Short mmCIF file of C-alpha atoms in Angstrom, two decimals:
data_model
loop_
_atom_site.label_atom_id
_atom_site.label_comp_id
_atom_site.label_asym_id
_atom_site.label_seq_id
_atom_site.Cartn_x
_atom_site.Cartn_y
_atom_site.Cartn_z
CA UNK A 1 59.96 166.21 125.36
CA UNK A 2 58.18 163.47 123.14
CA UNK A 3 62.14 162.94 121.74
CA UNK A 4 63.56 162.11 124.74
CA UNK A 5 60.53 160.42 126.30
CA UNK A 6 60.72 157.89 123.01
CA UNK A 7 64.82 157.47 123.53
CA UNK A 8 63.95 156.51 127.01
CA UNK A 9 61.65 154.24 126.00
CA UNK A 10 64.10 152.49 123.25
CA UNK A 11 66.88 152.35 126.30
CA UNK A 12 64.28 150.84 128.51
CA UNK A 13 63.33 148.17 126.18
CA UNK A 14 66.84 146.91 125.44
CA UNK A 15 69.05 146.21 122.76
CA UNK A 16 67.15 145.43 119.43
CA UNK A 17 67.27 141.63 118.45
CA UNK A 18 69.43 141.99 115.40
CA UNK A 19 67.99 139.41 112.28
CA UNK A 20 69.73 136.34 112.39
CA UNK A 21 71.02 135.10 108.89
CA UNK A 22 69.25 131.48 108.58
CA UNK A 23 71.53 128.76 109.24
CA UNK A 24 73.97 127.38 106.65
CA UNK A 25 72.83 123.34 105.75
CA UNK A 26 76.31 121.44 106.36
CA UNK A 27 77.18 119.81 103.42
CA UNK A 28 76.48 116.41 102.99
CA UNK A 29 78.19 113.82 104.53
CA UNK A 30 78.83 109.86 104.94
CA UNK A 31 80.51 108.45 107.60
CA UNK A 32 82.92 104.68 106.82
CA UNK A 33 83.92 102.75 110.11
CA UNK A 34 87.30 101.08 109.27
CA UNK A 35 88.22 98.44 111.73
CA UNK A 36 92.36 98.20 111.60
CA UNK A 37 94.19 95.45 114.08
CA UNK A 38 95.30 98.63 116.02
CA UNK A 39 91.73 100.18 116.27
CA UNK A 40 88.72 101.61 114.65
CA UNK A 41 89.17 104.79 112.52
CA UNK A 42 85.83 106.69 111.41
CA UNK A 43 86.05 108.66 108.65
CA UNK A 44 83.27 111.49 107.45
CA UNK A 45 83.25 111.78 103.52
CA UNK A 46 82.32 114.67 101.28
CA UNK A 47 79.13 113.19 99.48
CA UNK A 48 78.21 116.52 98.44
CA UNK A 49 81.39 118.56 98.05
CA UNK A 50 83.60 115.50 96.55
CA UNK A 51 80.37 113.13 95.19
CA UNK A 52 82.43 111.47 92.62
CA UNK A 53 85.93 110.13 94.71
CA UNK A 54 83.12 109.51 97.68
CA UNK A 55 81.13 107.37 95.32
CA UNK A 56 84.22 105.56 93.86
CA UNK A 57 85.57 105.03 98.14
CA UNK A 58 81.94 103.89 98.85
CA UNK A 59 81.53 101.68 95.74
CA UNK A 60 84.56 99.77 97.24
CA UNK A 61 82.96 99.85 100.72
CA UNK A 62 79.64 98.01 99.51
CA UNK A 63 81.93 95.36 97.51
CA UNK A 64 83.74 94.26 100.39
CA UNK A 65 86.67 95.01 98.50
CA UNK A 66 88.80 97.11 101.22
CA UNK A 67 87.79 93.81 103.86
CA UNK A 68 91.68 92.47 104.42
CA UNK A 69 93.46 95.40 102.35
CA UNK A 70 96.32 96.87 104.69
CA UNK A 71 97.74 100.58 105.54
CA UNK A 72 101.32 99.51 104.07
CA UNK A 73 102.93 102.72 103.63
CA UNK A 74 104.02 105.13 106.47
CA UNK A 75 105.85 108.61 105.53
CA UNK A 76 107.29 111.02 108.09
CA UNK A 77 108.63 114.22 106.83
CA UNK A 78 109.13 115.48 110.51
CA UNK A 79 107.62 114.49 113.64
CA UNK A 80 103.81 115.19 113.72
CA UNK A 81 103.98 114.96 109.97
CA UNK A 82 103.51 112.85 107.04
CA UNK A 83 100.79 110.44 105.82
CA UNK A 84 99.94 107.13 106.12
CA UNK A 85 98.69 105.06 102.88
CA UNK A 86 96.32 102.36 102.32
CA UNK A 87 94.33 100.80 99.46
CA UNK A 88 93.88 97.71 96.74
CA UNK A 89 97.19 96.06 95.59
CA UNK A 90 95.43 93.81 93.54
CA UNK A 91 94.76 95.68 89.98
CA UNK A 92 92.18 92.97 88.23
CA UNK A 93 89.88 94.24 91.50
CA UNK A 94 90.14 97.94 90.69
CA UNK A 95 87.37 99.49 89.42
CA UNK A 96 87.63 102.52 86.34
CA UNK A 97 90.00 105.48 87.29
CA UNK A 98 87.86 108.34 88.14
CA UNK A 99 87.81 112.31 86.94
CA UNK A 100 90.21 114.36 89.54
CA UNK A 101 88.25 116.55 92.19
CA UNK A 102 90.66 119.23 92.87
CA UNK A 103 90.17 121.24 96.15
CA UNK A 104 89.80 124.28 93.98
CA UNK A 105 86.60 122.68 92.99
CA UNK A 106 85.82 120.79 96.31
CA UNK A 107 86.78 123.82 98.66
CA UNK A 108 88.73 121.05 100.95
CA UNK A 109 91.93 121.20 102.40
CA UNK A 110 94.89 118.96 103.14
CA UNK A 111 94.53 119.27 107.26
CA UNK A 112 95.34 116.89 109.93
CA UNK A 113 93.18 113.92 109.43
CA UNK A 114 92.07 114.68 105.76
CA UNK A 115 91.60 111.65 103.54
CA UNK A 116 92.43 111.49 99.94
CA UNK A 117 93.33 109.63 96.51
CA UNK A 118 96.85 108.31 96.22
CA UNK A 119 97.07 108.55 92.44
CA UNK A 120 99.88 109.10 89.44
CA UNK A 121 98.52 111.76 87.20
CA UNK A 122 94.90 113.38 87.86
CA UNK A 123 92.23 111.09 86.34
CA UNK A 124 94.13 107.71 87.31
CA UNK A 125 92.84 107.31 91.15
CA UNK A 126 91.24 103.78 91.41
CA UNK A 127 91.70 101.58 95.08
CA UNK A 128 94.69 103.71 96.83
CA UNK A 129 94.20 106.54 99.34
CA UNK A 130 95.98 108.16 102.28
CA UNK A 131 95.63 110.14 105.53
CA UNK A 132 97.28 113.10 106.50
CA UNK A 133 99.10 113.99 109.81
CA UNK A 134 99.47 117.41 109.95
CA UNK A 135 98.47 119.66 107.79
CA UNK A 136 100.19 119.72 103.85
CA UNK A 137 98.54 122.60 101.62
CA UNK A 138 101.29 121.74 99.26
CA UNK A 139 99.08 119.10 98.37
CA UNK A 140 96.58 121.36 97.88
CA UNK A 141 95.47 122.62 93.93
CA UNK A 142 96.93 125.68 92.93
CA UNK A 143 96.99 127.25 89.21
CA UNK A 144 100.36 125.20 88.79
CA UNK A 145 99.48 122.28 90.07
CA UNK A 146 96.27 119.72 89.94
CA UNK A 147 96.87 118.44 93.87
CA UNK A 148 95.69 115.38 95.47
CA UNK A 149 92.13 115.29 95.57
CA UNK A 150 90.67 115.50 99.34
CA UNK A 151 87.14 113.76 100.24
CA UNK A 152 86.62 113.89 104.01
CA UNK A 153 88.61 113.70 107.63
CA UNK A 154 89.23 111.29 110.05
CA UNK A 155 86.64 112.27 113.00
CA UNK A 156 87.67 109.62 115.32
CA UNK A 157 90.57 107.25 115.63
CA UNK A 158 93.52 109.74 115.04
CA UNK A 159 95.59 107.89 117.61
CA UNK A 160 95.13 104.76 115.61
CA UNK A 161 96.76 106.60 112.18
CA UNK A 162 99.50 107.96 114.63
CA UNK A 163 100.28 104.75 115.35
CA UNK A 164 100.28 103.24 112.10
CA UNK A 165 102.72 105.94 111.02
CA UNK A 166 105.29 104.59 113.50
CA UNK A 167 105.26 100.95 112.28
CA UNK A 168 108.67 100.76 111.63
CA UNK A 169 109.13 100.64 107.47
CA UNK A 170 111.36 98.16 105.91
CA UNK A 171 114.79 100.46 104.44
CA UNK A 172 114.93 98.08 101.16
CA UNK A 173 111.13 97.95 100.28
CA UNK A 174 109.79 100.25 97.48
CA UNK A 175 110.72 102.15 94.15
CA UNK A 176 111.43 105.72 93.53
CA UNK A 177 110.40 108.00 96.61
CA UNK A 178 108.77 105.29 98.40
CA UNK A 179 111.95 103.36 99.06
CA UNK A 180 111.75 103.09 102.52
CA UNK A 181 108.49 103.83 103.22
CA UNK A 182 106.70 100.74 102.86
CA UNK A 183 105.33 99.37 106.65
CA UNK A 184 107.38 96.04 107.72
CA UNK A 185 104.63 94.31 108.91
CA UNK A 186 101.31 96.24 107.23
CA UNK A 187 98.59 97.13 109.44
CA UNK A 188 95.07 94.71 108.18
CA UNK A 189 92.18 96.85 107.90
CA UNK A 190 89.50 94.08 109.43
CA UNK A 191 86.38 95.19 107.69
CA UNK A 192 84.84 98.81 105.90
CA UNK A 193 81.66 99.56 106.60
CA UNK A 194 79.30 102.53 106.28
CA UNK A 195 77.83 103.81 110.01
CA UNK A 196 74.90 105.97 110.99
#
């Protein structure tokens, strides 16, 4: 009798609050404002997952030196897919390569909206940088390959990128597999500045 008087009791009561796991702290983050003659995109960098290309993006912030630089390179692989690519033509105002971040290391991905260093071979990323449309894990690290390394997303603006990826491109401008990438008429990126 006791039994079933205490299972009553326990059906009575309810379902037992199960222990909730604390929360997980989100990473670290810094959001960059870029205002482009087509609109603003904000970006939200990896401080804490990708410190080191974040520090080298936000060095170049705080020097003015992306004020006036231009997206000048739009690639389409198929519709809703691609990249467009910005960054510092002008070598004598690059700063010192910087060690690759692969995503194996950073845990990022190459998603929609992801931002990340244009470079030649890992450890030579200075001033150059692009922004995926659609998702490429191709560009992704892998055991056979170093990747591209990743450092945050594009959290609003996306339209704007779209847009910049359908400037038309000039068929004659640019060497190797960018021949025919390169914009016409780049887009200006106004100003760079950090937001709260």
């Amino acid at each position: 009798m006791m039994r079933w008087l205490a299972f009553l009791l326990l059906l009575l009561a309810g379902p037992i609050a199960a222990q909730e796991a604390p929360p997980v702290a989100k990473p670290a983050t810094v959001r960059v404002a870029l205002a482009t003659e087509l609109g603003s995109v904000v970006l939200e960098l990896e401080k804490e997952r990708a410190p080191v290309t974040t520090a080298n993006f936000l060095r170049y912030v705080a020097a003015r030196r992306f004020d006036g630089i231009a997206f000048y390179r739009a690639v389409t692989v198929a519709p809703g897919f691609g990249l467009v690519q910005a960054g510092l033509r002008d070598p004598a105002k690059w700063y010192k390569p910087i060690p690759h971040e692969p995503t194996t290391q950073t845990g990022l991905t190459h998603a929609d909206g992801t931002i990340s260093m244009a470079r030649a071979a890992p450890g030579t990323a200075t001033a150059d940088w692009f922004i995926m449309i659609g998702a490429s894990p191709g560009m992704d690290a892998s055991a056979a390959d170093p990747g591209f390394a990743a450092f945050g997303r594009v959290v609003e603006g996306m339209e704007i990128v779209r847009k910049i990826q359908q400037a038309p491109t000039d068929p004659t401008q640019g060497e190797g597999v960018m021949k025919g990438q390169m914009i016409a008429k780049p887009v200006k990126i106004l100003t760079a500045r950090v937001v709260e």
